[in-house]
Coordinates of C-alpha atoms and ligand atoms in Angstrom, one line a residue:
M524 CA -15.2 9.9 4.3
G525 CA -11.7 8.9 3.5
V526 CA -10.9 6.3 1.2
V527 CA -8.8 3.3 2.6
I528 CA -6.4 1.6 0.4
S529 CA -4.3 -1.4 1.4
V530 CA -1.1 -2.0 -0.6
I531 CA -0.5 -5.8 -0.2
N532 CA 1.5 -8.6 -1.6
N533 CA 2.7 -11.6 0.5
K534 CA 5.8 -11.7 -1.6
G535 CA 8.7 -9.5 -0.3
G536 CA 10.3 -6.6 -2.3
T537 CA 7.7 -6.0 -4.8
G538 CA 7.3 -2.4 -4.2
K539 CA 4.7 -2.1 -1.5
T540 CA 6.4 0.5 0.7
T541 CA 7.6 2.6 -2.3
T542 CA 4.1 2.8 -3.6
S543 CA 2.4 3.4 -0.3
L544 CA 4.8 6.2 0.3
N545 CA 4.7 7.8 -3.3
L546 CA 1.0 7.3 -3.9
G547 CA 0.2 8.9 -0.7
A548 CA 2.7 11.7 -1.5
A549 CA 1.0 12.2 -5.0
F550 CA -2.4 12.6 -3.4
A551 CA -1.1 15.0 -0.8
E552 CA 0.7 17.1 -3.9
K553 CA -2.8 17.5 -5.3
G554 CA -4.2 18.8 -2.0
H555 CA -5.8 15.8 -0.5
K556 CA -5.5 15.1 3.1
V557 CA -3.5 11.8 3.5
L558 CA -2.7 9.4 6.4
L559 CA -0.1 6.7 5.8
I560 CA -0.1 3.6 8.2
D561 CA 3.2 1.4 8.3
L562 CA 1.8 -2.1 9.3
D563 CA 5.3 -3.8 8.9
S564 CA 7.8 -4.6 11.5
Q565 CA 10.4 -3.8 9.0
C566 CA 9.5 -0.1 9.5
N567 CA 10.5 0.7 6.0
L568 CA 7.6 3.1 5.6
S569 CA 8.5 5.0 8.8
T570 CA 12.2 5.1 7.9
S571 CA 11.5 6.1 4.4
I572 CA 9.8 9.3 5.7
G573 CA 12.5 10.0 8.2
I574 CA 10.9 8.7 11.3
S575 CA 13.8 6.3 12.8
E576 CA 12.0 5.7 16.1
S577 CA 8.7 6.6 17.2
A578 CA 7.7 6.5 21.0
L579 CA 4.1 5.6 19.9
H580 CA 3.2 3.3 17.0
V581 CA 0.6 1.2 15.3
G582 CA 1.3 -1.8 18.0
N583 CA -0.2 0.7 20.7
I584 CA -3.4 1.0 18.7
L585 CA -3.8 -2.5 18.1
L586 CA -3.6 -3.4 21.8
G587 CA -6.0 -0.3 22.6
E588 CA -3.4 1.2 24.6
N589 CA -3.5 4.6 22.7
T590 CA -5.9 6.2 20.4
I591 CA -5.0 6.5 16.6
E592 CA -5.1 10.4 17.2
Q593 CA -2.4 9.9 19.9
V594 CA -0.2 7.9 17.7
I595 CA -0.4 10.1 14.6
V596 CA 2.7 12.4 13.6
Q597 CA 3.1 14.8 11.0
K598 CA 5.8 15.0 8.4
E599 CA 5.3 17.9 6.1
K600 CA 2.1 17.3 4.1
L601 CA 1.6 13.7 5.4
D602 CA 0.3 12.4 8.6
I603 CA 1.8 9.0 9.6
V604 CA 1.2 6.1 12.0
A605 CA 4.7 4.7 12.5
S606 CA 5.5 1.1 13.1
T607 CA 7.9 -0.9 15.6
D608 CA 10.5 -3.6 15.2
T609 CA 8.5 -5.5 17.8
L610 CA 5.2 -5.4 15.8
L611 CA 5.2 -9.2 15.6
D612 CA 4.9 -9.4 19.5
Y613 CA 1.7 -7.2 19.2
E614 CA 0.4 -9.3 16.4
Q615 CA 0.8 -12.5 18.7
R616 CA -0.9 -10.6 21.5
I617 CA -4.1 -9.8 19.3
N618 CA -4.2 -13.2 18.0
N619 CA -6.2 -14.5 21.0
E620 CA -8.7 -11.6 21.0
P621 CA -12.2 -12.0 19.6
G622 CA -12.8 -10.2 16.1
R623 CA -8.8 -9.7 16.0
E624 CA -9.2 -8.9 12.3
Y625 CA -11.3 -5.8 12.7
I626 CA -9.2 -4.0 15.2
L627 CA -7.7 -1.6 12.7
H628 CA -11.1 -1.1 11.1
E629 CA -12.4 0.0 14.4
A630 CA -9.7 2.1 15.1
L631 CA -10.0 4.1 11.8
Q632 CA -13.7 5.0 12.3
T633 CA -12.9 7.8 14.6
I634 CA -10.4 9.5 12.1
K635 CA -11.8 8.4 8.6
D636 CA -13.7 11.7 8.1
K637 CA -10.7 13.8 8.6
Y638 CA -8.7 12.3 5.5
D639 CA -9.3 11.9 1.8
F640 CA -7.0 9.0 1.5
I641 CA -5.6 6.4 4.1
V642 CA -3.0 4.3 2.8
I643 CA -1.6 1.2 4.5
D644 CA 1.7 -0.4 3.9
C645 CA 1.5 -4.1 4.6
A646 CA 4.3 -6.5 5.6
P647 CA 5.0 -9.5 3.1
S648 CA 2.6 -11.8 4.7
L649 CA -0.9 -12.7 4.7
G650 CA -1.1 -13.0 8.6
T651 CA -3.5 -11.3 11.0
L652 CA -2.1 -7.6 10.4
S653 CA -2.6 -7.9 6.7
L654 CA -6.1 -9.3 7.2
N655 CA -6.8 -6.3 9.6
S656 CA -5.8 -4.2 6.5
L657 CA -8.1 -5.8 4.0
V658 CA -11.0 -5.7 6.6
A659 CA -10.2 -2.0 7.0
A660 CA -9.8 -1.1 3.4
D661 CA -12.2 0.1 0.5
Y662 CA -9.6 -0.8 -2.1
Y663 CA -6.4 -2.9 -2.2
I664 CA -3.6 -2.6 -4.7
V665 CA -1.1 -5.2 -5.4
P666 CA 2.4 -4.3 -6.6
M667 CA 4.4 -6.8 -8.6
Q668 CA 7.8 -6.9 -10.0
A669 CA 7.9 -7.6 -13.9
E670 CA 9.7 -10.9 -13.8
N671 CA 9.3 -14.4 -14.8
F672 CA 7.5 -15.7 -11.8
A673 CA 5.5 -12.5 -10.9
F674 CA 2.2 -14.1 -11.2
I675 CA 3.0 -16.9 -8.8
G676 CA 1.3 -16.2 -5.5
L677 CA -1.0 -13.6 -7.2
D678 CA -3.9 -16.1 -7.1
K679 CA -3.6 -16.6 -3.2
I680 CA -3.9 -12.9 -2.6
L681 CA -7.0 -12.6 -4.8
Q682 CA -8.4 -15.5 -3.1
I683 CA -7.8 -14.4 0.5
S684 CA -9.1 -11.0 -0.6
E685 CA -12.4 -12.5 -2.0
K686 CA -12.8 -14.4 1.3
V687 CA -12.4 -11.2 3.2
K688 CA -15.0 -9.6 1.1
K689 CA -17.5 -12.3 1.3
R690 CA -17.1 -12.8 5.1
M691 CA -15.9 -9.6 6.5
N692 CA -15.8 -6.6 4.2
P693 CA -18.3 -6.5 1.5
K694 CA -17.3 -3.1 0.2
L695 CA -13.5 -4.3 -0.5
E696 CA -12.6 -4.0 -4.1
L697 CA -9.2 -4.5 -5.9
A698 CA -8.0 -1.2 -7.3
G699 CA -5.5 -3.0 -9.5
I700 CA -2.3 -5.0 -9.9
L701 CA 0.7 -2.4 -10.3
F702 CA 3.7 -3.4 -12.2
L703 CA 6.9 -1.9 -10.9
K704 CA 10.6 -1.6 -12.0
L705 CA 9.7 -2.0 -15.6
S706 CA 12.4 -1.1 -18.1
G707 CA 10.4 -0.4 -21.0
K708 CA 13.2 -0.8 -23.5
T709 CA 14.2 -4.2 -22.6
R710 CA 12.9 -7.3 -24.7
F711 CA 12.0 -8.8 -21.5
S712 CA 9.8 -6.2 -20.2
Q713 CA 8.1 -6.0 -23.5
A714 CA 7.5 -9.7 -23.3
I715 CA 5.9 -9.4 -19.8
I716 CA 3.5 -6.7 -21.0
S717 CA 2.3 -8.4 -24.2
N718 CA 2.0 -11.6 -22.1
L719 CA -0.3 -9.7 -19.9
N720 CA -2.2 -7.9 -22.6
N721 CA -3.1 -11.6 -23.8
N722 CA -4.3 -12.7 -20.6
L723 CA -7.9 -11.6 -20.6
E724 CA -8.7 -12.4 -16.9
L725 CA -5.8 -10.3 -15.6
K726 CA -5.7 -7.6 -18.4
N727 CA -8.6 -5.6 -16.9
K728 CA -7.2 -5.9 -13.4
V729 CA -3.8 -4.3 -14.1
F730 CA -3.2 -0.5 -13.9
K731 CA -2.5 1.2 -17.2
T732 CA 0.2 3.1 -15.3
H733 CA 3.4 1.1 -14.8
I734 CA 6.2 2.5 -12.4
R735 CA 9.4 2.3 -14.5
Q736 CA 12.8 1.4 -13.2
D737 CA 14.0 4.6 -11.3
I738 CA 17.1 4.7 -9.3
A739 CA 15.8 8.2 -7.6
L740 CA 12.9 6.1 -6.0
M741 CA 15.4 4.0 -4.1
E742 CA 17.4 7.2 -3.3
A743 CA 14.7 9.2 -2.0
S744 CA 13.6 6.6 0.6
A745 CA 17.2 6.0 1.7
F746 CA 17.4 9.8 2.3
G747 CA 14.1 9.8 4.2
K748 CA 12.2 11.6 1.5
T749 CA 9.1 11.1 -0.8
I750 CA 9.9 11.2 -4.7
F751 CA 8.3 14.6 -4.9
D752 CA 10.7 16.2 -2.3
Y753 CA 13.6 14.4 -3.8
S754 CA 13.2 14.6 -7.5
K755 CA 10.0 16.0 -8.3
S756 CA 10.5 16.3 -12.2
G757 CA 11.7 12.8 -12.6
R758 CA 10.5 9.7 -13.9
G759 CA 9.3 8.1 -10.6
A760 CA 7.4 11.3 -9.6
F761 CA 5.7 11.3 -13.1
D762 CA 4.5 7.8 -12.8
Y763 CA 3.3 8.1 -9.2
R764 CA 1.3 11.4 -10.1
K765 CA -0.2 9.3 -13.1
L766 CA -1.1 6.3 -10.7
A767 CA -2.8 8.7 -8.4
E768 CA -4.8 10.1 -11.2
E769 CA -5.9 6.5 -12.2
V770 CA -6.7 5.5 -8.6
F771 CA -8.5 8.8 -8.1
L772 CA -10.8 8.2 -11.2
K773 CA -11.4 4.6 -10.3
V774 CA -12.5 5.6 -6.7
K775 CA -14.5 8.7 -7.7
N776 CA -16.6 6.5 -10.3
K777 CA -17.5 3.8 -7.8
Ligands
LIG192 N1 10.5 1.8 -9.7 C1 11.6 1.3 -9.0 N2 12.7 1.6 -9.5 C2 13.9 1.3 -8.7 N3 13.8 0.7 -7.6 C3 12.7 0.5 -7.0 C4 11.5 0.8 -7.5 N4 10.4 0.5 -6.8 C5 11.1 0.0 -5.7 N5 12.3 0.1 -5.9 C6 13.3 -0.6 -4.7 O1 13.1 -1.9 -4.5 C7 13.3 -2.2 -3.3 C8 12.1 -2.9 -2.7 O2 11.1 -2.0 -2.8 P1 10.0 -2.0 -1.5 O3 10.8 -1.7 -0.2 O4 9.0 -0.8 -1.7 O5 9.2 -3.2 -1.6 P2 8.1 -3.9 -0.7 O6 7.3 -4.8 -1.2 O7 7.8 -2.9 0.5 O8 9.3 -5.0 0.3 P3 9.1 -5.7 1.6 O9 8.2 -6.9 1.2 O10 10.2 -6.1 2.1 O11 8.2 -4.7 2.6 C9 13.7 -1.0 -2.5 O12 15.0 -0.9 -2.3 C10 13.1 0.1 -3.5 O13 13.8 1.3 -3.2
LIG193 MG1 7.7 -2.8 2.6

């Protein structure tokens, strides 16, 4: 049975898409069967893997116009459900449906067995689509940038996820908070890390793996590639492999 992971943070630009793509690609590199789902009208995940426009997309699944099997496209080792820039219209249309938060969960039931990991890239919002991802998920990852106000808003995501767990999806667990764009040598990054290590409540929730600042991660997605196709022996690939191992151990030990 595939493990469903939602990559979520209502704050923009924290590394959700980069993490969805490259964590998925790291699992695929290890031989796992992976499905990526783009749940953001910015379509950054779809574009990052080289899909500029897809005739069928996640909106069609949400409205029941197509099955998920019909929408999946293959890109090398990865299967993808692409998004559309009109996704917010689809979100509005499902907002009148009873059980609107369960639509993605329902759609995944037919294909969950075919995958080891299903990774969902959320938009920077906590609307109906992001709730769909939390209801469908076994785990969620919260990517955060190492900056002054990084923790602002974190409470909100954790509280919403707790409500989803209590009311809709009892198996939902936080896989971890992931720090990105860390530049280990700067005093500022060191301060963030030591601050974190002194915070007993958060300490155990943060991944040991940090994703360091790496320009190749930015370049790879601009060229429509995963970091493993673009620079497989670089720092970004190393960090995402390490993250995949950490996630794998957590999931396996559940
Ligand atoms: N470790 C890193 N080093 C350098 N650049 C990075 C790193 N991680 C992500 N980036 C870059 O930071 C920008 C934001 O990342 P990304 O698109 O993954 O964030 P996001 O949370 O998906 O954004 P949005 O909220 O808009 O969907 C991108 O240009 C990406 O290439
Ligand atoms: Mg994104």
